[in-house]
């Protein structure tokens, strides 16, 4: 056979085998109820669940108890204004700290606002006084609500007292005296200062990676349990080439997860009004290397799975860790260098960082070039590793098959 004809035959056979592997893997996915749960049910339910939980965005009417030992007009006015904010509800005014602490212990309130006995006297003397805020730190959202409400009221009431104690001839001079440096707080990219707007997009990206790891890992464990010699690759002539196996399997996952990504990253944010500032094509181009990196990463890990249950025991608990080291729930500048390096072994770290900047800040692909390039590098590295894993499995299967034949 001529060389060019032989090369054409090898390419044709490789393409046909790749599509055979693709169809075989597609059948394996739809025949396995466990994999169907990870590939379809979990990506469908988890985004809805998280979005429902955090849909209120911020805490309203957080319960606070007041200990007012001053019992003066100013302390009562302070309490009235705090209670008038949308974030705080004053449930009771106690006479001493013991009663207030008891309410905190019994979860009847989550914060204590304490006025000392000399609160009003010190103000009338022209001295500085203080209001003490105690907070149950089991929930940082309550702390945020109490602190913002108390701070805003103290600034507002302090400005009125300064204006009253320092009368001037004109309103303009009074405005300068009370507020010499005007300030304005602008919440960029998260106008509601909400929990869902900054956290849920990161969770949506992480769900894609984790479900792929668990689903592909389960397929790998199942193959090990069912195939002859407990090999990842079945004894079949269509499974004799490394590239055709890796590309055929990855084609299955990429086609399935196009639908998953549309639901998770486009439909769910629309349903719950989550930020979607980035352009569709930019998001699509950014997700392409992310999906490839996740798929090849999952295929590499699946080579080490010896049973169906292995991925659930090994990888489920990593979701919280990966969310932390991605730099979303904890600033990436405060993460130790070691854990930063560990984070970049996982596609979710650059995926989350880049997607949030595109989706909530409107960044272009050039502005997230660092994360974009890292994802392509990860995709290439894990593609090579997946090929090595499957090549080793093919050789192992051949050697065991040959040894069995010799016997």
CSV table of C-alpha atoms in Angstrom, one decimal:
chain,number,residue,atom,x,y,z
A,1,UNK,CA,0.0,0.0,0.0
A,2,UNK,CA,1.3,3.4,-0.9
A,3,UNK,CA,2.4,5.7,1.9
A,4,UNK,CA,-0.2,8.4,1.1
A,5,UNK,CA,-3.0,5.8,0.9
A,6,UNK,CA,-1.9,4.3,4.1
A,7,UNK,CA,-1.9,7.7,5.9
A,8,UNK,CA,-5.3,8.4,4.5
A,9,UNK,CA,-6.6,5.1,5.7
A,10,UNK,CA,-5.1,5.7,9.2
A,11,UNK,CA,-6.8,9.2,9.4
A,12,UNK,CA,-10.1,7.8,8.2
A,13,UNK,CA,-10.0,4.9,10.6
A,14,UNK,CA,-9.0,7.3,13.5
A,15,UNK,CA,-12.0,9.6,12.7
A,16,UNK,CA,-14.4,6.7,12.5
A,17,UNK,CA,-13.1,5.2,15.8
A,18,UNK,CA,-13.4,8.6,17.4
A,19,UNK,CA,-17.1,8.8,16.5
A,20,UNK,CA,-17.5,5.2,17.7
A,21,UNK,CA,-16.0,6.2,21.1
A,22,UNK,CA,-18.2,9.3,21.2
A,23,UNK,CA,-21.4,7.2,20.6
A,24,UNK,CA,-20.3,4.6,23.1
A,25,UNK,CA,-19.6,7.2,25.8
A,26,UNK,CA,-22.9,8.9,25.1
A,27,UNK,CA,-24.7,5.6,25.6
A,28,UNK,CA,-22.7,5.1,28.9
A,29,UNK,CA,-23.8,8.5,30.1
A,30,UNK,CA,-27.5,8.0,29.4
A,31,UNK,CA,-27.5,4.4,30.7
A,32,UNK,CA,-26.0,5.4,34.1
A,33,UNK,CA,-28.5,7.0,36.4
A,34,UNK,CA,-25.7,8.2,38.7
A,35,UNK,CA,-23.9,10.0,35.9
A,36,UNK,CA,-27.2,11.5,34.7
A,37,UNK,CA,-27.7,13.0,38.2
A,38,UNK,CA,-24.3,14.7,38.1
A,39,UNK,CA,-24.5,15.8,34.5
A,40,UNK,CA,-28.1,17.1,34.4
A,41,UNK,CA,-30.0,17.0,37.8
A,42,UNK,CA,-27.3,18.6,39.9
A,43,UNK,CA,-26.5,21.5,37.4
A,44,UNK,CA,-30.3,22.0,37.1
A,45,UNK,CA,-31.2,22.1,40.8
A,46,UNK,CA,-28.1,23.5,42.5
A,47,UNK,CA,-28.1,26.9,40.7
A,48,UNK,CA,-31.8,27.2,41.5
A,49,UNK,CA,-31.3,26.2,45.1
A,50,UNK,CA,-28.4,28.7,45.8
A,51,UNK,CA,-30.2,31.5,44.0
A,52,UNK,CA,-33.4,30.9,46.0
A,53,UNK,CA,-31.4,30.8,49.3
A,54,UNK,CA,-29.6,34.1,48.6
A,55,UNK,CA,-32.3,35.8,46.6
A,56,UNK,CA,-33.0,38.4,49.2
A,57,UNK,CA,-29.5,39.7,48.7
A,58,UNK,CA,-29.3,41.5,52.1
A,59,UNK,CA,-30.6,40.9,55.7
A,60,UNK,CA,-33.5,43.0,56.7
A,61,UNK,CA,-35.0,43.6,60.2
A,62,UNK,CA,-32.1,42.0,62.0
A,63,UNK,CA,-33.1,41.7,65.6
A,64,UNK,CA,-31.3,44.0,68.1
A,65,UNK,CA,-31.8,44.5,71.8
A,66,UNK,CA,-30.9,47.8,73.5
A,67,UNK,CA,-29.4,48.5,77.0
A,68,UNK,CA,-30.1,52.1,77.7
A,69,UNK,CA,-28.6,53.2,81.0
A,70,UNK,CA,-28.7,56.8,80.0
A,71,UNK,CA,-32.5,56.9,79.5
A,72,UNK,CA,-32.4,60.3,77.9
A,73,UNK,CA,-33.9,62.0,75.0
A,74,UNK,CA,-30.8,61.6,72.9
A,75,UNK,CA,-30.4,57.9,73.6
A,76,UNK,CA,-34.1,57.3,72.8
A,77,UNK,CA,-33.8,59.3,69.6
A,78,UNK,CA,-30.7,57.3,68.6
A,79,UNK,CA,-32.6,54.0,69.2
A,80,UNK,CA,-35.7,55.3,67.3
A,81,UNK,CA,-33.5,56.2,64.2
A,82,UNK,CA,-31.7,52.8,64.3
A,83,UNK,CA,-35.1,51.0,64.5
A,84,UNK,CA,-36.3,53.1,61.6
A,85,UNK,CA,-33.7,51.7,59.2
A,86,UNK,CA,-34.7,48.8,57.0
A,87,UNK,CA,-31.8,46.6,58.2
A,88,UNK,CA,-32.5,46.6,62.0
A,89,UNK,CA,-35.4,45.9,64.3
A,90,UNK,CA,-35.1,46.8,68.0
A,91,UNK,CA,-37.0,44.0,69.7
A,92,UNK,CA,-36.6,45.1,73.3
A,93,UNK,CA,-35.0,47.7,75.6
A,94,UNK,CA,-33.4,46.1,78.7
A,95,UNK,CA,-32.3,47.6,81.9
A,96,UNK,CA,-29.0,45.7,82.2
A,97,UNK,CA,-26.5,43.6,80.2
A,98,UNK,CA,-27.4,40.3,81.8
A,99,UNK,CA,-31.0,40.4,80.4
A,100,UNK,CA,-29.6,41.4,76.9
A,101,UNK,CA,-27.0,38.6,77.0
A,102,UNK,CA,-29.6,36.1,77.8
A,103,UNK,CA,-31.6,37.2,74.8
A,104,UNK,CA,-28.5,36.7,72.6
A,105,UNK,CA,-27.9,33.2,74.1
A,106,UNK,CA,-31.5,32.2,73.3
A,107,UNK,CA,-31.3,33.7,69.8
A,108,UNK,CA,-34.1,36.2,70.4
A,109,UNK,CA,-31.7,38.9,69.2
A,110,UNK,CA,-28.3,39.0,67.5
A,111,UNK,CA,-26.9,42.3,68.6
A,112,UNK,CA,-26.8,44.6,71.7
A,113,UNK,CA,-26.6,48.4,71.5
A,114,UNK,CA,-25.3,49.7,74.8
A,115,UNK,CA,-25.7,53.3,76.0
A,116,UNK,CA,-23.6,54.3,79.2
A,117,UNK,CA,-25.2,56.3,81.9
A,118,UNK,CA,-23.3,59.4,81.1
A,119,UNK,CA,-24.1,59.3,77.4
A,120,UNK,CA,-26.3,62.4,77.3
A,121,UNK,CA,-24.4,64.3,80.0
A,122,UNK,CA,-21.1,64.1,78.1
A,123,UNK,CA,-22.7,65.3,74.9
A,124,UNK,CA,-24.2,68.3,76.7
A,125,UNK,CA,-20.8,69.1,78.2
A,126,UNK,CA,-19.3,69.1,74.7
A,127,UNK,CA,-17.3,66.0,75.3
A,128,UNK,CA,-17.0,62.9,73.2
A,129,UNK,CA,-19.1,60.0,74.2
A,130,UNK,CA,-19.6,56.4,72.9
A,131,UNK,CA,-22.2,53.9,72.0
A,132,UNK,CA,-21.1,50.3,72.2
A,133,UNK,CA,-22.2,47.6,69.7
A,134,UNK,CA,-22.0,43.9,70.6
A,135,UNK,CA,-22.8,41.4,67.9
A,136,UNK,CA,-23.3,37.7,67.5
A,137,UNK,CA,-20.5,36.9,65.0
A,138,UNK,CA,-22.0,33.6,63.9
A,139,UNK,CA,-23.4,35.6,61.0
A,140,UNK,CA,-21.4,38.4,59.4
A,141,UNK,CA,-24.6,39.6,57.6
A,142,UNK,CA,-26.1,40.6,61.0
A,143,UNK,CA,-22.9,42.3,62.0
A,144,UNK,CA,-22.9,44.3,58.7
A,145,UNK,CA,-26.5,45.4,59.2
A,146,UNK,CA,-26.0,46.5,62.8
A,147,UNK,CA,-22.7,48.3,62.1
A,148,UNK,CA,-24.0,50.2,59.1
A,149,UNK,CA,-27.2,51.3,60.8
A,150,UNK,CA,-25.4,52.4,64.0
A,151,UNK,CA,-22.7,54.2,62.1
A,152,UNK,CA,-25.1,56.1,59.8
A,153,UNK,CA,-27.3,57.2,62.7
A,154,UNK,CA,-24.3,58.3,64.8
A,155,UNK,CA,-22.9,60.4,61.9
A,156,UNK,CA,-26.3,61.9,61.2
A,157,UNK,CA,-27.0,62.7,64.8
A,158,UNK,CA,-23.5,64.0,65.4
A,159,UNK,CA,-23.9,66.4,62.5
A,160,UNK,CA,-27.1,67.8,63.8
A,161,UNK,CA,-25.6,68.3,67.3
A,162,UNK,CA,-22.6,70.2,65.8
A,163,UNK,CA,-24.9,72.4,63.8
A,164,UNK,CA,-27.0,73.1,67.0
A,165,UNK,CA,-23.9,73.8,69.2
A,166,UNK,CA,-22.1,76.0,66.6
A,167,UNK,CA,-24.7,78.4,65.1
A,168,UNK,CA,-23.5,80.4,62.0
A,169,UNK,CA,-24.9,83.2,60.0
A,170,UNK,CA,-25.8,81.4,56.7
A,171,UNK,CA,-26.9,78.0,55.7
A,172,UNK,CA,-23.9,77.5,53.5
A,173,UNK,CA,-21.5,78.1,56.3
A,174,UNK,CA,-23.5,75.8,58.5
A,175,UNK,CA,-23.3,73.1,55.8
A,176,UNK,CA,-19.5,73.6,55.6
A,177,UNK,CA,-19.2,73.4,59.4
A,178,UNK,CA,-21.3,70.2,59.7
A,179,UNK,CA,-20.0,68.4,56.6
A,180,UNK,CA,-16.7,70.0,55.5
A,181,UNK,CA,-15.8,67.1,53.1
A,182,UNK,CA,-18.9,65.7,51.4
A,183,UNK,CA,-18.6,62.0,50.7
A,184,UNK,CA,-20.7,59.6,48.6
A,185,UNK,CA,-20.6,55.8,48.8
A,186,UNK,CA,-21.0,54.1,45.4
A,187,UNK,CA,-21.3,50.3,45.2
A,188,UNK,CA,-19.6,49.3,42.0
A,189,UNK,CA,-20.9,46.2,40.1
A,190,UNK,CA,-23.1,45.2,43.0
A,191,UNK,CA,-25.6,48.0,43.5
A,192,UNK,CA,-27.6,46.2,46.2
A,193,UNK,CA,-24.5,45.3,48.2
A,194,UNK,CA,-26.1,41.8,48.0
A,195,UNK,CA,-24.7,38.4,48.9
A,196,UNK,CA,-26.1,36.6,45.8
A,197,UNK,CA,-24.7,39.1,43.3
A,198,UNK,CA,-21.1,38.4,44.2
A,199,UNK,CA,-21.2,34.8,45.4
A,200,UNK,CA,-23.7,32.9,43.2
A,201,UNK,CA,-21.8,33.6,39.9
A,202,UNK,CA,-18.7,32.0,41.4
A,203,UNK,CA,-20.8,29.0,42.6
A,204,UNK,CA,-22.3,28.6,39.1
A,205,UNK,CA,-18.8,28.3,37.6
A,206,UNK,CA,-17.7,25.9,40.3
A,207,UNK,CA,-20.7,23.7,39.8
A,208,UNK,CA,-19.7,23.1,36.2
A,209,UNK,CA,-16.2,21.8,37.2
A,210,UNK,CA,-17.4,19.7,40.2
A,211,UNK,CA,-20.2,17.9,38.3
A,212,UNK,CA,-17.8,17.1,35.5
A,213,UNK,CA,-15.2,15.7,37.9
A,214,UNK,CA,-17.8,13.6,39.7
A,215,UNK,CA,-19.6,12.4,36.5
A,216,UNK,CA,-16.5,11.6,34.5
A,217,UNK,CA,-14.9,10.0,37.6
A,218,UNK,CA,-17.9,7.8,38.1
A,219,UNK,CA,-17.8,6.7,34.4
A,220,UNK,CA,-14.1,5.9,34.9
A,221,UNK,CA,-14.8,3.9,38.1
A,222,UNK,CA,-17.6,2.0,36.4
A,223,UNK,CA,-15.4,1.1,33.5
A,224,UNK,CA,-12.8,-0.2,35.9
A,225,UNK,CA,-15.4,-2.4,37.6
A,226,UNK,CA,-16.9,-3.8,34.4
A,227,UNK,CA,-14.1,-4.0,31.9
A,228,UNK,CA,-11.8,-7.0,31.5
A,229,UNK,CA,-8.6,-6.8,33.6
A,230,UNK,CA,-10.3,-3.8,35.5
A,231,UNK,CA,-8.9,-1.5,32.8
A,232,UNK,CA,-10.2,2.0,32.0
A,233,UNK,CA,-10.2,1.0,28.3
A,234,UNK,CA,-12.4,-1.9,27.1
A,235,UNK,CA,-11.0,-4.7,24.9
A,236,UNK,CA,-12.2,-3.5,21.6
A,237,UNK,CA,-10.4,-2.6,18.3
A,238,UNK,CA,-12.0,0.9,18.3
A,239,UNK,CA,-10.2,1.7,21.5
A,240,UNK,CA,-6.6,1.1,20.3
A,241,UNK,CA,-5.6,4.7,19.7
A,242,UNK,CA,-5.0,7.3,22.4
A,243,UNK,CA,-6.1,10.4,20.6
A,244,UNK,CA,-9.3,8.8,19.3
A,245,UNK,CA,-10.3,7.8,22.8
A,246,UNK,CA,-9.5,11.2,24.5
A,247,UNK,CA,-11.1,13.3,21.7
A,248,UNK,CA,-14.1,11.0,21.3
A,249,UNK,CA,-14.9,11.1,25.0
A,250,UNK,CA,-14.3,14.8,25.3
A,251,UNK,CA,-16.6,15.5,22.4
A,252,UNK,CA,-19.4,13.8,24.3
A,253,UNK,CA,-18.8,15.9,27.4
A,254,UNK,CA,-18.4,19.2,25.5
A,255,UNK,CA,-21.7,18.7,23.6
A,256,UNK,CA,-23.6,17.8,26.8
A,257,UNK,CA,-22.2,20.7,28.7
A,258,UNK,CA,-23.0,23.3,26.1
A,259,UNK,CA,-26.6,22.8,27.1
A,260,UNK,CA,-25.7,22.8,30.8
A,261,UNK,CA,-23.7,26.1,30.5
A,262,UNK,CA,-26.6,27.8,28.7
A,263,UNK,CA,-28.9,26.9,31.6
A,264,UNK,CA,-26.5,27.6,34.5
A,265,UNK,CA,-24.9,30.8,33.2
A,266,UNK,CA,-27.6,32.4,31.1
A,267,UNK,CA,-31.0,31.2,32.1
A,268,UNK,CA,-30.6,31.0,35.9
A,269,UNK,CA,-29.1,34.6,36.2
A,270,UNK,CA,-31.9,35.9,34.1
A,271,UNK,CA,-34.5,34.2,36.3
A,272,UNK,CA,-33.2,35.7,39.5
A,273,UNK,CA,-32.0,39.1,38.2
A,274,UNK,CA,-28.3,38.4,38.9
A,275,UNK,CA,-25.7,40.8,37.3
A,276,UNK,CA,-25.1,40.1,33.6
A,277,UNK,CA,-23.0,43.0,32.3
A,278,UNK,CA,-20.6,41.1,30.0
A,279,UNK,CA,-21.1,40.5,26.3
A,280,UNK,CA,-22.4,37.1,25.3
A,281,UNK,CA,-19.6,36.4,22.8
A,282,UNK,CA,-16.9,37.4,25.4
A,283,UNK,CA,-18.4,35.0,27.9
A,284,UNK,CA,-18.7,32.2,25.3
A,285,UNK,CA,-15.0,32.6,24.2
A,286,UNK,CA,-13.9,32.6,27.8
A,287,UNK,CA,-15.9,29.5,28.7
A,288,UNK,CA,-14.5,27.5,25.8
A,289,UNK,CA,-11.0,27.0,27.4
A,290,UNK,CA,-12.6,26.6,30.8
A,291,UNK,CA,-14.8,23.7,29.6
A,292,UNK,CA,-11.8,22.0,27.8
A,293,UNK,CA,-9.7,22.5,30.9
A,294,UNK,CA,-12.4,21.0,33.2
A,295,UNK,CA,-13.0,18.1,30.9
A,296,UNK,CA,-9.4,17.1,30.4
A,297,UNK,CA,-8.7,17.7,34.1
A,298,UNK,CA,-11.6,15.4,35.0
A,299,UNK,CA,-10.5,12.7,32.5
A,300,UNK,CA,-7.0,12.8,34.1
A,301,UNK,CA,-8.4,12.3,37.5
A,302,UNK,CA,-10.8,9.5,36.3
A,303,UNK,CA,-7.7,7.4,35.5
A,304,UNK,CA,-7.1,7.1,39.2
A,305,UNK,CA,-10.7,6.1,40.2
A,306,UNK,CA,-11.0,2.4,41.0
A,307,UNK,CA,-14.7,2.3,41.8
A,308,UNK,CA,-17.9,4.3,41.2
A,309,UNK,CA,-17.9,5.6,44.7
A,310,UNK,CA,-14.3,6.9,44.7
A,311,UNK,CA,-14.9,10.4,43.2
A,312,UNK,CA,-17.7,11.1,45.7
A,313,UNK,CA,-15.4,10.2,48.6
A,314,UNK,CA,-12.4,12.1,47.3
A,315,UNK,CA,-13.8,15.3,45.6
A,316,UNK,CA,-17.1,16.3,47.1
A,317,UNK,CA,-15.6,18.0,50.1
A,318,UNK,CA,-13.2,20.1,47.9
A,319,UNK,CA,-16.0,22.5,46.8
A,320,UNK,CA,-15.8,24.8,49.8
A,321,UNK,CA,-12.0,24.8,49.7
A,322,UNK,CA,-11.9,25.7,46.0
A,323,UNK,CA,-14.4,28.5,46.6
A,324,UNK,CA,-12.1,30.0,49.2
A,325,UNK,CA,-8.9,29.7,47.3
A,326,UNK,CA,-10.5,31.2,44.2
A,327,UNK,CA,-10.3,34.6,45.8
A,328,UNK,CA,-14.1,35.3,46.0
A,329,UNK,CA,-15.2,34.7,49.6
A,330,UNK,CA,-11.7,35.5,50.8
A,331,UNK,CA,-9.5,38.2,49.1
A,332,UNK,CA,-6.9,36.5,46.9
A,333,UNK,CA,-4.3,39.1,48.1
A,334,UNK,CA,-4.7,37.6,51.6
A,335,UNK,CA,-4.2,34.0,50.5
A,336,UNK,CA,-0.8,32.6,51.3
A,337,UNK,CA,1.4,31.9,48.2
A,338,UNK,CA,1.3,28.2,48.7
A,339,UNK,CA,-2.5,28.0,48.5
A,340,UNK,CA,-2.5,30.5,45.6
A,341,UNK,CA,-0.2,28.0,43.7
A,342,UNK,CA,-2.5,25.1,44.7
A,343,UNK,CA,-5.5,27.0,43.5
A,344,UNK,CA,-4.0,27.3,40.0
A,345,UNK,CA,-4.0,23.5,39.6
A,346,UNK,CA,-7.8,23.7,39.3
A,347,UNK,CA,-9.5,25.4,36.3
A,348,UNK,CA,-12.1,26.8,38.7
A,349,UNK,CA,-9.7,29.4,40.1
A,350,UNK,CA,-8.9,31.3,36.9
A,351,UNK,CA,-12.4,30.4,35.6
A,352,UNK,CA,-14.1,32.1,38.6
A,353,UNK,CA,-11.8,35.2,38.6
A,354,UNK,CA,-12.2,35.8,34.9
A,355,UNK,CA,-15.9,35.1,34.7
A,356,UNK,CA,-16.8,37.4,37.5
A,357,UNK,CA,-14.8,40.3,36.0
A,358,UNK,CA,-16.5,39.7,32.6
A,359,UNK,CA,-20.0,39.0,33.9
A,360,UNK,CA,-20.3,41.6,36.6
A,361,UNK,CA,-17.8,44.2,35.6
A,362,UNK,CA,-18.1,44.1,31.9
A,363,UNK,CA,-14.4,43.3,31.3
A,364,UNK,CA,-13.3,42.5,27.8
A,365,UNK,CA,-11.3,39.4,26.8
A,366,UNK,CA,-8.1,41.5,26.7
A,367,UNK,CA,-8.7,42.6,30.3
A,368,UNK,CA,-8.9,39.0,31.5
A,369,UNK,CA,-6.1,37.8,29.2
A,370,UNK,CA,-4.2,36.5,32.2
A,371,UNK,CA,-6.9,34.1,33.3
A,372,UNK,CA,-7.8,33.3,29.7
A,373,UNK,CA,-4.2,32.2,28.9
A,374,UNK,CA,-4.0,30.2,32.1
A,375,UNK,CA,-7.1,28.3,31.2
A,376,UNK,CA,-5.7,27.4,27.7
A,377,UNK,CA,-2.4,26.3,29.3
A,378,UNK,CA,-4.4,24.1,31.8
A,379,UNK,CA,-6.4,22.7,29.0
A,380,UNK,CA,-3.2,21.8,27.1
A,381,UNK,CA,-1.4,20.3,30.1
A,382,UNK,CA,-4.4,18.2,31.2
A,383,UNK,CA,-5.0,17.1,27.6
A,384,UNK,CA,-1.5,15.7,27.5
A,385,UNK,CA,-1.9,14.1,31.0
A,386,UNK,CA,-5.2,12.5,29.9
A,387,UNK,CA,-3.5,11.1,26.8
A,388,UNK,CA,-0.7,9.7,29.0
A,389,UNK,CA,-3.2,8.1,31.3
A,390,UNK,CA,-5.2,6.4,28.5
A,391,UNK,CA,-2.0,5.4,26.7
A,392,UNK,CA,-0.8,3.6,29.8
A,393,UNK,CA,-4.2,1.9,30.2
A,394,UNK,CA,-4.1,0.7,26.5
A,395,UNK,CA,-0.6,-0.7,27.0
A,396,UNK,CA,-1.6,-2.3,30.3
A,397,UNK,CA,-4.6,-3.9,28.7
A,398,UNK,CA,-2.6,-5.2,25.8
A,399,UNK,CA,0.0,-6.7,28.1
A,400,UNK,CA,-2.6,-8.4,30.3
A,401,UNK,CA,-4.5,-9.7,27.3
A,402,UNK,CA,-1.2,-11.1,25.8
A,403,UNK,CA,-0.3,-12.7,29.1
A,404,UNK,CA,-3.8,-14.3,29.3
A,405,UNK,CA,-3.5,-15.6,25.7
A,406,UNK,CA,-0.1,-17.1,26.4
A,407,UNK,CA,-1.5,-19.0,29.3
